[in-house]
Coordinates of C-alpha atoms and ligand atoms in Angstrom, one line a residue:
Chain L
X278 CA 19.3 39.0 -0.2
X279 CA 20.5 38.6 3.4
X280 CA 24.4 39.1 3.4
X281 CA 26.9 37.4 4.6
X282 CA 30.1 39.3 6.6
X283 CA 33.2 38.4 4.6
X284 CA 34.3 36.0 7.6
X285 CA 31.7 34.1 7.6
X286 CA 31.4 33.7 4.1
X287 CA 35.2 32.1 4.4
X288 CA 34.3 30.0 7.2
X289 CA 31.6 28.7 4.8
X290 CA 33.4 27.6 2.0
X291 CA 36.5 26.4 4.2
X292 CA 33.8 23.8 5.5
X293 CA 32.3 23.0 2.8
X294 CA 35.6 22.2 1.1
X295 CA 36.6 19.8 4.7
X296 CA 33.4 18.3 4.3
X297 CA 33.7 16.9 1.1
X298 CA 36.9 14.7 2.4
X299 CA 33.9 12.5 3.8
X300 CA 31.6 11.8 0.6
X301 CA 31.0 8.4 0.2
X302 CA 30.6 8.3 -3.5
X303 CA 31.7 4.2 -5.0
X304 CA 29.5 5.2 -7.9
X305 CA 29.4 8.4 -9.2
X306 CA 32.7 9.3 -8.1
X307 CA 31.6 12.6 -7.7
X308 CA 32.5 14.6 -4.6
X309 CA 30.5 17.0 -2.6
X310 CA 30.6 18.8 0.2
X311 CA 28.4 21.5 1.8
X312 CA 28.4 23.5 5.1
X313 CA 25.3 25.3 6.5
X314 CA 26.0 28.4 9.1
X315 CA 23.3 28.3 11.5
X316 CA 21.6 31.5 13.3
X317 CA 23.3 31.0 16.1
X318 CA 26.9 30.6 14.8
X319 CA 27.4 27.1 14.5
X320 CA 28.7 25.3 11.2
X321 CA 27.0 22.0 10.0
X322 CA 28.9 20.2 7.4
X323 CA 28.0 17.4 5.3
X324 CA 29.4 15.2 2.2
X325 CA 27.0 12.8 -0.4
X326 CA 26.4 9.5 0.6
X327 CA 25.1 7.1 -2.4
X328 CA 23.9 3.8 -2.1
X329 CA 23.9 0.6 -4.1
X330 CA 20.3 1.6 -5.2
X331 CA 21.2 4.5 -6.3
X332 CA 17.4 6.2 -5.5
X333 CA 18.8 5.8 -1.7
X334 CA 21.2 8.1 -2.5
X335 CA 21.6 11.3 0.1
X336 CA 23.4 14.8 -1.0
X337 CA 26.0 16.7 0.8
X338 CA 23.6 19.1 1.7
X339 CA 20.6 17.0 2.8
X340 CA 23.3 15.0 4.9
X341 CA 24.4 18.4 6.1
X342 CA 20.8 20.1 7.2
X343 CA 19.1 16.8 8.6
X344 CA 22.1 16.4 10.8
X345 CA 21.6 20.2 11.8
X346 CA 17.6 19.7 12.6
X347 CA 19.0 16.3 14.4
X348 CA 20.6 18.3 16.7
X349 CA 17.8 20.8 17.4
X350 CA 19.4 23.4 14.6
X351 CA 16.5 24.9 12.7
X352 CA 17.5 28.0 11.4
X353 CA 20.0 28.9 9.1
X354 CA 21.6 31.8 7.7
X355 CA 23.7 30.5 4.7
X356 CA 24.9 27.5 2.7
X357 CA 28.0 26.8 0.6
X358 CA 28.7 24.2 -1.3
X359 CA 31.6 23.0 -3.1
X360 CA 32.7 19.7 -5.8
X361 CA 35.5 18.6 -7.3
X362 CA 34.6 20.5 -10.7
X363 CA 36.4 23.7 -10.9
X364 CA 32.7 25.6 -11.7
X365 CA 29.9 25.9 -9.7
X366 CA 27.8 23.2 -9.1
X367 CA 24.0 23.9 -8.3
X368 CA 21.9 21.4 -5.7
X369 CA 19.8 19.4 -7.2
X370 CA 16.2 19.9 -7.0
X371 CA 15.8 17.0 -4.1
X372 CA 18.2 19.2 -2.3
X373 CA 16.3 22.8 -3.1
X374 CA 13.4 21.0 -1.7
X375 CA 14.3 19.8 1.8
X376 CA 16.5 23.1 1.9
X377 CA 13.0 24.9 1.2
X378 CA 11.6 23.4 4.3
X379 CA 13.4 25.0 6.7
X380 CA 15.4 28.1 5.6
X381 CA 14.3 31.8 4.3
X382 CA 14.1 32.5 0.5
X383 CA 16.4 35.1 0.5
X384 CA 19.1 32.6 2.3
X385 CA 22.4 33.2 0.7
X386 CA 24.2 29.9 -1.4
X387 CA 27.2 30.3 -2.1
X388 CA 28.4 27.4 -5.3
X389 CA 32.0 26.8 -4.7
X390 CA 34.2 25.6 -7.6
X391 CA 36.9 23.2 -6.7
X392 CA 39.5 25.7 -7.6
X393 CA 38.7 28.3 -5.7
X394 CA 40.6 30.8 -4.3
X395 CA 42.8 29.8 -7.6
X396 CA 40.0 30.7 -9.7
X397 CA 39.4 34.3 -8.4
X398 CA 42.2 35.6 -10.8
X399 CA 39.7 34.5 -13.6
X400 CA 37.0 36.3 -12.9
X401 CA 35.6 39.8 -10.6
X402 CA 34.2 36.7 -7.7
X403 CA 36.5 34.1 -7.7
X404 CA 34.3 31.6 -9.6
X405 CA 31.9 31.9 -7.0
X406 CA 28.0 31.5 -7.8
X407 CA 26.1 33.8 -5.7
X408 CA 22.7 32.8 -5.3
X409 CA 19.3 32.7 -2.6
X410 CA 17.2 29.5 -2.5
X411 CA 14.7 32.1 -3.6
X412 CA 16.3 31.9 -6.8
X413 CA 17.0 28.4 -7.1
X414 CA 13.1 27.4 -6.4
X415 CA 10.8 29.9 -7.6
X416 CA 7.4 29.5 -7.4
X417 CA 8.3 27.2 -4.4
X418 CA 5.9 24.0 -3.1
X419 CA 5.9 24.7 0.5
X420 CA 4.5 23.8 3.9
X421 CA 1.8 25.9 4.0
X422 CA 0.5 24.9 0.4
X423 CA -0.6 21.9 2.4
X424 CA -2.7 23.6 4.6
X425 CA -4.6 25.6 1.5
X426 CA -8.4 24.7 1.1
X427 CA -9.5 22.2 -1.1
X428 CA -12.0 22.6 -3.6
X429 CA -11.8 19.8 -5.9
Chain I
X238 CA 24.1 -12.9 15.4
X239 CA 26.8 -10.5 16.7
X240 CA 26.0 -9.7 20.6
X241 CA 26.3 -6.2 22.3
X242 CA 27.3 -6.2 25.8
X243 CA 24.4 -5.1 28.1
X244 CA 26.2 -2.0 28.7
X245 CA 26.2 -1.1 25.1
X246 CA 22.6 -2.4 24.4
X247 CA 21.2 0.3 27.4
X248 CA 23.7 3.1 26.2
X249 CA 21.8 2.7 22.7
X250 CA 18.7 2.0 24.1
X251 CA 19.1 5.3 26.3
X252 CA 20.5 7.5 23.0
X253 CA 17.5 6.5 20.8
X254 CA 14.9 7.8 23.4
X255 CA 17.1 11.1 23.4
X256 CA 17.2 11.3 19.5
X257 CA 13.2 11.3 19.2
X258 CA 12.8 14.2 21.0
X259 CA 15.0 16.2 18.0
X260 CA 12.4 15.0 15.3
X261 CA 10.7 17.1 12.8
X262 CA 7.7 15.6 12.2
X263 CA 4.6 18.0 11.2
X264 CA 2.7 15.7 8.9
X265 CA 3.1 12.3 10.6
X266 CA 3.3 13.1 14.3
X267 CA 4.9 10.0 14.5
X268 CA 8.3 10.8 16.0
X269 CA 11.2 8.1 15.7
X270 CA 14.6 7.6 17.2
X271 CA 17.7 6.2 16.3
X272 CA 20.8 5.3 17.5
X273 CA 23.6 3.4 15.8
X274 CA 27.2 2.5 17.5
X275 CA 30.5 2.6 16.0
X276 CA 33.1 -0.2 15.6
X277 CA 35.1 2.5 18.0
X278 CA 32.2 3.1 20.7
X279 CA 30.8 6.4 19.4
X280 CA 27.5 6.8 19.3
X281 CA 26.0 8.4 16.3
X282 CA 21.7 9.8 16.8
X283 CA 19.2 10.8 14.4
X284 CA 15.9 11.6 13.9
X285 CA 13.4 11.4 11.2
X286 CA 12.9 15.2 9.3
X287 CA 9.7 15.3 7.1
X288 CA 9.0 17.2 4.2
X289 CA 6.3 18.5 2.7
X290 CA 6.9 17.2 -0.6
X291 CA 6.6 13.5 1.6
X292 CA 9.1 12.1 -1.2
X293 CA 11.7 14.0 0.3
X294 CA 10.9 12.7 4.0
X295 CA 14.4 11.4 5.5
X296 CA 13.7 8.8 8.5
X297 CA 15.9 8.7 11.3
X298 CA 18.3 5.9 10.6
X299 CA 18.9 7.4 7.0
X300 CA 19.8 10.6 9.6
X301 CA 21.8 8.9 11.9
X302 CA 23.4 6.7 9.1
X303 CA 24.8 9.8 6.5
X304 CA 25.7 12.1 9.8
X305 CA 27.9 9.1 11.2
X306 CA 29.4 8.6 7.6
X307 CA 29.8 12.4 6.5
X308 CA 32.0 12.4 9.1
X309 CA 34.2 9.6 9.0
X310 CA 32.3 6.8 10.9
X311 CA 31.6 4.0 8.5
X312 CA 31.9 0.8 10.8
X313 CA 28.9 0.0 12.9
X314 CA 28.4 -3.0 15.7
X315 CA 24.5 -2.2 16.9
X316 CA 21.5 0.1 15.9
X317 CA 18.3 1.1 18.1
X318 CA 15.5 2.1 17.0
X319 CA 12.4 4.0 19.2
X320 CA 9.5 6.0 18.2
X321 CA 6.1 6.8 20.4
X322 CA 4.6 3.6 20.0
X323 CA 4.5 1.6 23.0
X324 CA 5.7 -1.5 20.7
X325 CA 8.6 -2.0 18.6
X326 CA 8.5 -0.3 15.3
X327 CA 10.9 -1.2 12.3
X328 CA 12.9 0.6 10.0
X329 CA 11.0 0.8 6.6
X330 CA 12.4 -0.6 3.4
X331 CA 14.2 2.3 2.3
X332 CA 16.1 2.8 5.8
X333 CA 16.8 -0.7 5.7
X334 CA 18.4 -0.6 1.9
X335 CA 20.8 2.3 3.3
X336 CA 22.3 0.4 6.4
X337 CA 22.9 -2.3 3.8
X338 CA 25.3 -0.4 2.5
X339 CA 27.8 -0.3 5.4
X340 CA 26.7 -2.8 7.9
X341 CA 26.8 -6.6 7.9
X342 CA 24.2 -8.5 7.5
X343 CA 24.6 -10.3 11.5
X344 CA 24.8 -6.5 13.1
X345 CA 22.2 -6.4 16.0
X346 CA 19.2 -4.5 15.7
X347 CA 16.7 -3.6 18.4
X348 CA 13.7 -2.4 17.8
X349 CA 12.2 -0.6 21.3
X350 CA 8.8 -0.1 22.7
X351 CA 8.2 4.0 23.4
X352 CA 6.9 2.3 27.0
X353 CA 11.0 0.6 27.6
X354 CA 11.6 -0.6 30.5
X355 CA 7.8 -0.6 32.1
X356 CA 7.4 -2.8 29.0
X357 CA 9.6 -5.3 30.9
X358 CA 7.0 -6.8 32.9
X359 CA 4.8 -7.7 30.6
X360 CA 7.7 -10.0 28.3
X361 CA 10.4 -11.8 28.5
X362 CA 12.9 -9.5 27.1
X363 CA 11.4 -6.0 27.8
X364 CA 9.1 -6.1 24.8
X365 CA 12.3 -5.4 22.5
X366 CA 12.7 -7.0 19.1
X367 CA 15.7 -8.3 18.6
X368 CA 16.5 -8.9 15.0
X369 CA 19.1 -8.2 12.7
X370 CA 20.0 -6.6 9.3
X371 CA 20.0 -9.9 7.7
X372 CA 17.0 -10.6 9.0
X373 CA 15.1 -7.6 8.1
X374 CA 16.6 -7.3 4.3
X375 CA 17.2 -11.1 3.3
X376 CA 18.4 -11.6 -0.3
X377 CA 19.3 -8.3 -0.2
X378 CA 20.8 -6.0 -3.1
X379 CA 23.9 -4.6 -2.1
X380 CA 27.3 -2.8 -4.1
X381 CA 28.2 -6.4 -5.0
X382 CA 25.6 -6.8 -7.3
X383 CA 26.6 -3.7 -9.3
X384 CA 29.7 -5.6 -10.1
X385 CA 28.0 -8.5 -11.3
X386 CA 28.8 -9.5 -15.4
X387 CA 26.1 -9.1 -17.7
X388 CA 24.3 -10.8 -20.5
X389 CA 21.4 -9.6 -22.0
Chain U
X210 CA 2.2 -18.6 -0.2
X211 CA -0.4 -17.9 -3.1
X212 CA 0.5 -19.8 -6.1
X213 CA 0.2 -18.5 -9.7
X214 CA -0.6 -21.0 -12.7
X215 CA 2.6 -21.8 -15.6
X216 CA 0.6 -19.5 -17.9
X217 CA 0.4 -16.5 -15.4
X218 CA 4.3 -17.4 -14.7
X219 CA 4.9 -17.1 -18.1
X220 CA 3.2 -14.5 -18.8
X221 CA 5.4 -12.4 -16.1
X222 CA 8.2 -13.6 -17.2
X223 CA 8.1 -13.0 -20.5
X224 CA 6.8 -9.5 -19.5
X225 CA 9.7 -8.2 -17.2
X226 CA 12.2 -9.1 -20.0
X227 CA 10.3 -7.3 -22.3
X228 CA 10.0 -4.3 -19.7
X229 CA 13.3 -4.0 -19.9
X230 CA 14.1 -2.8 -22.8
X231 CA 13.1 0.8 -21.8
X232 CA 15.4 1.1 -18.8
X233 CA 17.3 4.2 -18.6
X234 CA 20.7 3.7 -17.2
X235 CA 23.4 5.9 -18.5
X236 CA 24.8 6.0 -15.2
X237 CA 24.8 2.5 -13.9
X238 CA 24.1 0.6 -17.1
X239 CA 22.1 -2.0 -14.8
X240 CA 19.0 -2.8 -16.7
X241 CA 16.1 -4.1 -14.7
X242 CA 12.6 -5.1 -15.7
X243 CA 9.5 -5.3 -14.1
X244 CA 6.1 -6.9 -14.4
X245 CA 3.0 -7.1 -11.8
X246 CA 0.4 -9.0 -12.6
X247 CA -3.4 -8.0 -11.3
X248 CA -6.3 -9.5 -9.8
X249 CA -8.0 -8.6 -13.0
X250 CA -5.2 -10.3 -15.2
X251 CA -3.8 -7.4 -16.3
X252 CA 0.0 -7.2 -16.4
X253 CA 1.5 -3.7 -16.0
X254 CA 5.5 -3.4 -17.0
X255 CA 7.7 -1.2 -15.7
X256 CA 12.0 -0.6 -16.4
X257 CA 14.3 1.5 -13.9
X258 CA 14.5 5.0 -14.9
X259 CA 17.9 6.7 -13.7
X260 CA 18.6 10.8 -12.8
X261 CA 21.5 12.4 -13.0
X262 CA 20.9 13.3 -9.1
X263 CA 21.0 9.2 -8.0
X264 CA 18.6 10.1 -5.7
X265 CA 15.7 11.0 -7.8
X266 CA 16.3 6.9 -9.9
X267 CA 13.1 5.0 -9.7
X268 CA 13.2 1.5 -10.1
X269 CA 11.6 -0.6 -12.5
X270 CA 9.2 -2.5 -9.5
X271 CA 8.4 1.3 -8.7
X272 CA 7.7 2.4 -12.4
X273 CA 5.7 -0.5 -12.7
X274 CA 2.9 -0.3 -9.6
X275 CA 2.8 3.7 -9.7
X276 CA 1.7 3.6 -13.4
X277 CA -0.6 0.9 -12.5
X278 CA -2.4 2.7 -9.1
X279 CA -2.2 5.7 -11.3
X280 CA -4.6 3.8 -14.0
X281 CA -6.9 2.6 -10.9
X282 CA -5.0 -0.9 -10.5
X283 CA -4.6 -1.7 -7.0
X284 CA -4.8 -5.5 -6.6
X285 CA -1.6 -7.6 -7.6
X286 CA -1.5 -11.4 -7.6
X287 CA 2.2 -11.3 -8.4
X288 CA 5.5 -9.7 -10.1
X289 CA 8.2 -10.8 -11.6
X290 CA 11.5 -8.8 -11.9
X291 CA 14.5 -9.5 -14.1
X292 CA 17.5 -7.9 -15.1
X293 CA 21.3 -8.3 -17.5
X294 CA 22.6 -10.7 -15.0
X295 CA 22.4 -14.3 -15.6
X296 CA 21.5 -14.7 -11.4
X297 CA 18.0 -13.8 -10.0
X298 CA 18.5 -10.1 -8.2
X299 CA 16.2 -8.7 -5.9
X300 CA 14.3 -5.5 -5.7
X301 CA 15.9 -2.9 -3.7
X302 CA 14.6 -2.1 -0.2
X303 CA 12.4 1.1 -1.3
X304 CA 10.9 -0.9 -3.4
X305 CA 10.1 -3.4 -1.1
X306 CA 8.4 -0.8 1.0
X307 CA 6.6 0.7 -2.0
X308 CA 5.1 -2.9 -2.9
X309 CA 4.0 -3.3 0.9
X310 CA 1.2 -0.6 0.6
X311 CA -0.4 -2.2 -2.0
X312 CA 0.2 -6.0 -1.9
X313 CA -0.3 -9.1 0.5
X314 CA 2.5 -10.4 2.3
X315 CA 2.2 -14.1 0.5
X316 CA 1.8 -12.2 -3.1
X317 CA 4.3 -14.2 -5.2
X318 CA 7.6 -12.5 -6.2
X319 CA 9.4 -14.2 -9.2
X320 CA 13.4 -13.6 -9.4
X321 CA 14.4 -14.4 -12.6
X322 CA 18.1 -15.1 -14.0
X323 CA 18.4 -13.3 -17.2
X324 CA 19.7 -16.2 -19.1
X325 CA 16.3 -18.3 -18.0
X326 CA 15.2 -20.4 -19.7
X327 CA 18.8 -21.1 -20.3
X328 CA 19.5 -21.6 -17.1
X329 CA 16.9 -23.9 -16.6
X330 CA 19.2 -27.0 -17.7
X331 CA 21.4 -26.0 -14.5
X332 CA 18.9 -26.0 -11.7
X333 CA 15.7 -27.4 -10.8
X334 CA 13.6 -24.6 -11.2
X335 CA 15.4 -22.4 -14.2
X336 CA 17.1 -20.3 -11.5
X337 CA 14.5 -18.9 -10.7
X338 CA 14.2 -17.5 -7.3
X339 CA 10.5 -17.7 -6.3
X340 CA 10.0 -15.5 -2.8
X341 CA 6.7 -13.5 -1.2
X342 CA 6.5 -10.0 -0.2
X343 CA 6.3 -11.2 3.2
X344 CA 9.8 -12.8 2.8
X345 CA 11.4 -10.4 1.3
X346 CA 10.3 -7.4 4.0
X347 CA 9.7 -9.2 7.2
X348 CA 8.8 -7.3 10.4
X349 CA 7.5 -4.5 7.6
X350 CA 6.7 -1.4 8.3
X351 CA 3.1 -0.3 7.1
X352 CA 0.4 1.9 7.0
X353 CA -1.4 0.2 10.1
X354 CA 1.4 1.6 12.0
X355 CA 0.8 5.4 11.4
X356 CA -2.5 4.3 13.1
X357 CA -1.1 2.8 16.5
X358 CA -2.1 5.0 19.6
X359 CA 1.4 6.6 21.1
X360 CA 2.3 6.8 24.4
X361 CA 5.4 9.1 24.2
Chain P
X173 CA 9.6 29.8 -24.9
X174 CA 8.2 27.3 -26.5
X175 CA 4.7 27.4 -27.1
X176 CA 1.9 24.9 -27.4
X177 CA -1.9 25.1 -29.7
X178 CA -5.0 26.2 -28.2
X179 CA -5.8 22.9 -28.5
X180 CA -3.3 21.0 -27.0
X181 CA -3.7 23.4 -23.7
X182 CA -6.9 22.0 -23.4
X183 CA -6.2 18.4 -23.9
X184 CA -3.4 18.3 -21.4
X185 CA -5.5 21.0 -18.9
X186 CA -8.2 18.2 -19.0
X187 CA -5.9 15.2 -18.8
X188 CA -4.1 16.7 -15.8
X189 CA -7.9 17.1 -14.0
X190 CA -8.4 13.1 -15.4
X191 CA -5.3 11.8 -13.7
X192 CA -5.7 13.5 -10.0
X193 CA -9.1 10.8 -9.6
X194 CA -6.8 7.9 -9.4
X195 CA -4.2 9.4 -6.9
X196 CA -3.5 7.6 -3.9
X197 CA -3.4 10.0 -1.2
X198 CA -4.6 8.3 2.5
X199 CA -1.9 10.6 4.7
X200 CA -1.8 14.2 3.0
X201 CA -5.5 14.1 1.3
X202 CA -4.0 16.1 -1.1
X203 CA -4.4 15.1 -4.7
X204 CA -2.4 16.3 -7.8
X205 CA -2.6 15.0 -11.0
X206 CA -0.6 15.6 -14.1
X207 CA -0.2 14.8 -17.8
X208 CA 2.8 15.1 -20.1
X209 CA 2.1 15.7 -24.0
X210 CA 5.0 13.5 -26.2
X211 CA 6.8 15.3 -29.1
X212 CA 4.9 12.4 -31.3
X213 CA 1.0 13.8 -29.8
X214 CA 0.4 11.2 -26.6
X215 CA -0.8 12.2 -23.5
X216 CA 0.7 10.4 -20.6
X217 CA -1.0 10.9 -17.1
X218 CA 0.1 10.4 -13.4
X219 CA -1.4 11.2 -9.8
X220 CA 0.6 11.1 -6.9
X221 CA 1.2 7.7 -4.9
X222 CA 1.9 8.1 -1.7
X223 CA 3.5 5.3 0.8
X224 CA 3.4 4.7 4.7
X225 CA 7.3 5.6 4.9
X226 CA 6.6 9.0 3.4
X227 CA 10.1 9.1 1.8
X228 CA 8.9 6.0 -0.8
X229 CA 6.1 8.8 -2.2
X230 CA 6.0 9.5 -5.4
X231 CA 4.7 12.4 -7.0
X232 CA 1.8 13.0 -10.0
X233 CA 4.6 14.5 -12.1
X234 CA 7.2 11.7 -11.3
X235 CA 4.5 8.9 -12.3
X236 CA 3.6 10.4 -15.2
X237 CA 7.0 10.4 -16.8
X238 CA 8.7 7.0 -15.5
X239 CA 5.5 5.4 -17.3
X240 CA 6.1 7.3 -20.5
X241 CA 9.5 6.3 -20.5
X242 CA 9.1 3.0 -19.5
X243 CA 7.0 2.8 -22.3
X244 CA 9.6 4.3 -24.8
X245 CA 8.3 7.8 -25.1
X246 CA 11.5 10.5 -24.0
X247 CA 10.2 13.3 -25.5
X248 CA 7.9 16.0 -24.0
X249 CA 6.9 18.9 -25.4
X250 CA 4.1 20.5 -22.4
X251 CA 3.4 19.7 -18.8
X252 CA -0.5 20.5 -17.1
X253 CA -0.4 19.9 -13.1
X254 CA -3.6 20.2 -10.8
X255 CA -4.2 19.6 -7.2
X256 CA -7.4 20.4 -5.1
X257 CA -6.1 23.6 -4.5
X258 CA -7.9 26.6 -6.2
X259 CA -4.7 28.3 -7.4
X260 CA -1.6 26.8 -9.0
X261 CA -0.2 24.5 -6.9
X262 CA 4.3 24.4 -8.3
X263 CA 6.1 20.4 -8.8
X264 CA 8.3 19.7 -5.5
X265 CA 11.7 20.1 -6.3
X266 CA 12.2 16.3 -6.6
X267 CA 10.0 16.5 -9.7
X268 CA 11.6 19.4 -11.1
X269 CA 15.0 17.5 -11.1
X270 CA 13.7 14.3 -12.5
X271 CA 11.6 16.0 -15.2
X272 CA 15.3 18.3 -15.9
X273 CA 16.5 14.4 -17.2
X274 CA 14.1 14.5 -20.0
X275 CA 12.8 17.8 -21.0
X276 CA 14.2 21.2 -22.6
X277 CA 14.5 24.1 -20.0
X278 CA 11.8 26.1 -22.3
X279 CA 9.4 23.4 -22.1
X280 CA 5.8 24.8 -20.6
X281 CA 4.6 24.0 -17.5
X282 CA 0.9 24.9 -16.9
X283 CA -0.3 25.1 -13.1
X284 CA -3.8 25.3 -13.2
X285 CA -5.7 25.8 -10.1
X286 CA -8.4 23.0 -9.1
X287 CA -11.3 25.7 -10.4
X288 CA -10.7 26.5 -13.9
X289 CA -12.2 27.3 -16.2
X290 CA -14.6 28.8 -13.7
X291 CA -11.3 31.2 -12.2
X292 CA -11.2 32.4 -15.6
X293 CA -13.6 35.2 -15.1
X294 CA -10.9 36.8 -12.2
X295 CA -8.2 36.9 -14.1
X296 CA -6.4 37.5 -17.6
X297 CA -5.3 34.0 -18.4
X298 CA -7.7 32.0 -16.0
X299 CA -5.9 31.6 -13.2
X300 CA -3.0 29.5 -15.0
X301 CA 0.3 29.9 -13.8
X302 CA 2.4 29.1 -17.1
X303 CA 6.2 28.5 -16.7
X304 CA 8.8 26.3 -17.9
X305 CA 11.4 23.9 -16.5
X306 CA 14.3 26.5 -17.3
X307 CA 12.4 28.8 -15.0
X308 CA 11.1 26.3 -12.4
X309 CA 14.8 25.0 -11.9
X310 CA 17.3 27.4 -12.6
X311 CA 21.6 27.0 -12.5
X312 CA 20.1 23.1 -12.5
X313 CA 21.9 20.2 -12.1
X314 CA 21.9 17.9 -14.9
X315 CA 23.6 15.0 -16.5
X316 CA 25.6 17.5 -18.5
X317 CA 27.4 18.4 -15.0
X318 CA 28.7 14.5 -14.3
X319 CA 30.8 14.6 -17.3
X320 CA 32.6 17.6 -16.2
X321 CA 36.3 17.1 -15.8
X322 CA 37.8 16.6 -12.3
X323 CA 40.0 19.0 -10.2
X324 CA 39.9 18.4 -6.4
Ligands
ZN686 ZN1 20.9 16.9 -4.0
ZN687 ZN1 12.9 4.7 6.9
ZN688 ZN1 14.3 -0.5 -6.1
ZN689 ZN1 7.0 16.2 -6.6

């Protein structure tokens, strides 16, 4: 796993805690926020935004990385992302997916609970899931699976 | 129809051209713009970012529309929309279901040729479709709906 | 518009409220129903099928015509959609664009109340709202599109 | 994990192979098929339907199981997926998620390459990659998680 320096890992969840202010969320009423750090330094932050549909609905950090590749930011060191549950809560697989498109496997995600730094008496991380999108979509359907011959 | 001054029609005219050139588009090579503006002047660009699981494509007015909103912008007067077709392209359905969600139904839309303003020669308004959300989603679904009483 | 006889109206209708009885909604308890009819006269039925992600739902119009191009049906002469509120509601905008790659613009789209034929005593037509493709999704976006030459 | 009969390997390895002739696939070419096998013995197949606006695609895996439910059938008990790909080809992560609504994490998944049985004879179990949901989609996000108590 690439690490993150301890500043940046706070700079991280710090954002992905403002970001979550923003969610849009009339339905599920369920908060959540998440931050990307890019290569270069930047933070790019980003709430869930549902929709009437529901299936129109867009995650914190799908908001969060198309308005990073937007922008001409492709390349990303780390993610955090935080809810208002006081436990980690994981991306869902959506999520994984579009994450998987630009960023390494070994990228570290950091799964914030809402408590947190409150939380850190309970336990040796502070609540904190550490985890790689590595680990969070094995066996990964990627890019260059389309390019693979076809032999029907 | 609401009106935007000419100022404000060439300022989003101008910012989707610059979104497109952000676009991630490796499957489609078709690149699209868009541009919305805020009830307080900003303006708020996106792009579309493809997948490679297709499903998980997001187009650029879903990009522009959850970047503006994720942070704090959820009143829009106007929306533009480029791509690299020298006529004017629409938003597809989905897109279309999303602005729903926060912009009225009489909000301008303008749809613009990749070729704006040499386009302007051969039409009467610059080859730009002017059309509105209302006009693009008529009986629309919307929040409202969600709300409605039910019996089976 | 194409026209459909009372039996094939019938026939829809009677289907989408029957397809409704498999939605799965635990989050927005919204029940829709679908039904397409073929060019073969087969009617294919299809409910809204919720995730806990909101963005992975699929809608009951959705459910409905990829089970039916997944059985080699590819021709439509009409739907009907219907859901647990006595008003005629209309399908969501992805849907919209996931009807447009298979069906004509003038393909008749039946919006029916879910109190019809009770309702049918308070309005000329049983509140039924009786729209196309076409006017539903106007200005569409389509796959003749991804074809147009660019000129970036 | 759980574990599924000789027999029933077979049935869903050659429903999965049945289901990718019917995809829909004009803008990637690339086919997958899929088949689910029902607690109560059915198999239920899907192939991938793709759509002009990319983002409306859904996947072989997705078709498959909104038809079964649709149809009243909520319980799975194995999963075949092919492509055109000699070598197992993994679900997107949208799939993944949507199947986590429905199955057990120790469900098996079977990814068997477009070749088999002929990829048998280079390699111990013929070239199938066999998984399960819990391992395809770990620390996932599921309906369990919206339930969770509050604490922003
Ligand atoms: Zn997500
Ligand atoms: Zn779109
Ligand atoms: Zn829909
Ligand atoms: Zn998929």
């Amino acid at each position: 796993m690439s690490t993150l320096s301890v500043e940046d890992r706070n700079r991280l969840i710090a954002a992905a805690a403002e970001a979550k202010e923003f969610a849009y969320t009339p339905y599920s009423h369920f908060r959540v926020g998440a931050a990307f750090l890019s290569a270069d330094g930047k933070i790019i932050k980003g709430a869930n935004i549902e929709n009437a549909s529901y299936g129109g609905t867009i995650c914190a950090e799908r908001t969060a990385i198309v308005k990073a590749v937007s922008e001409g930011t492709k390349t990303f060191i780390g993610l955090a992302v935080t809810s208002d549950v006081p436990s980690a809560i994981s991306p869902c697989g959506i999520c994984r997916q579009v994450i998987r498109e630009f960023c390494a496997l070994d990228m570290p995600i950091l799964l914030v609970p809402s408590d947190y730094p409150q939380s850190q008496t309970d336990s040796t991380d502070g609540g904190i899931l550490d985890t790689t999108l590595g680990e969070l979509l094995p066996h990964s359907f990627g890019p260059e699976h389309l390019e693979l011959p076809r032999r029907p």
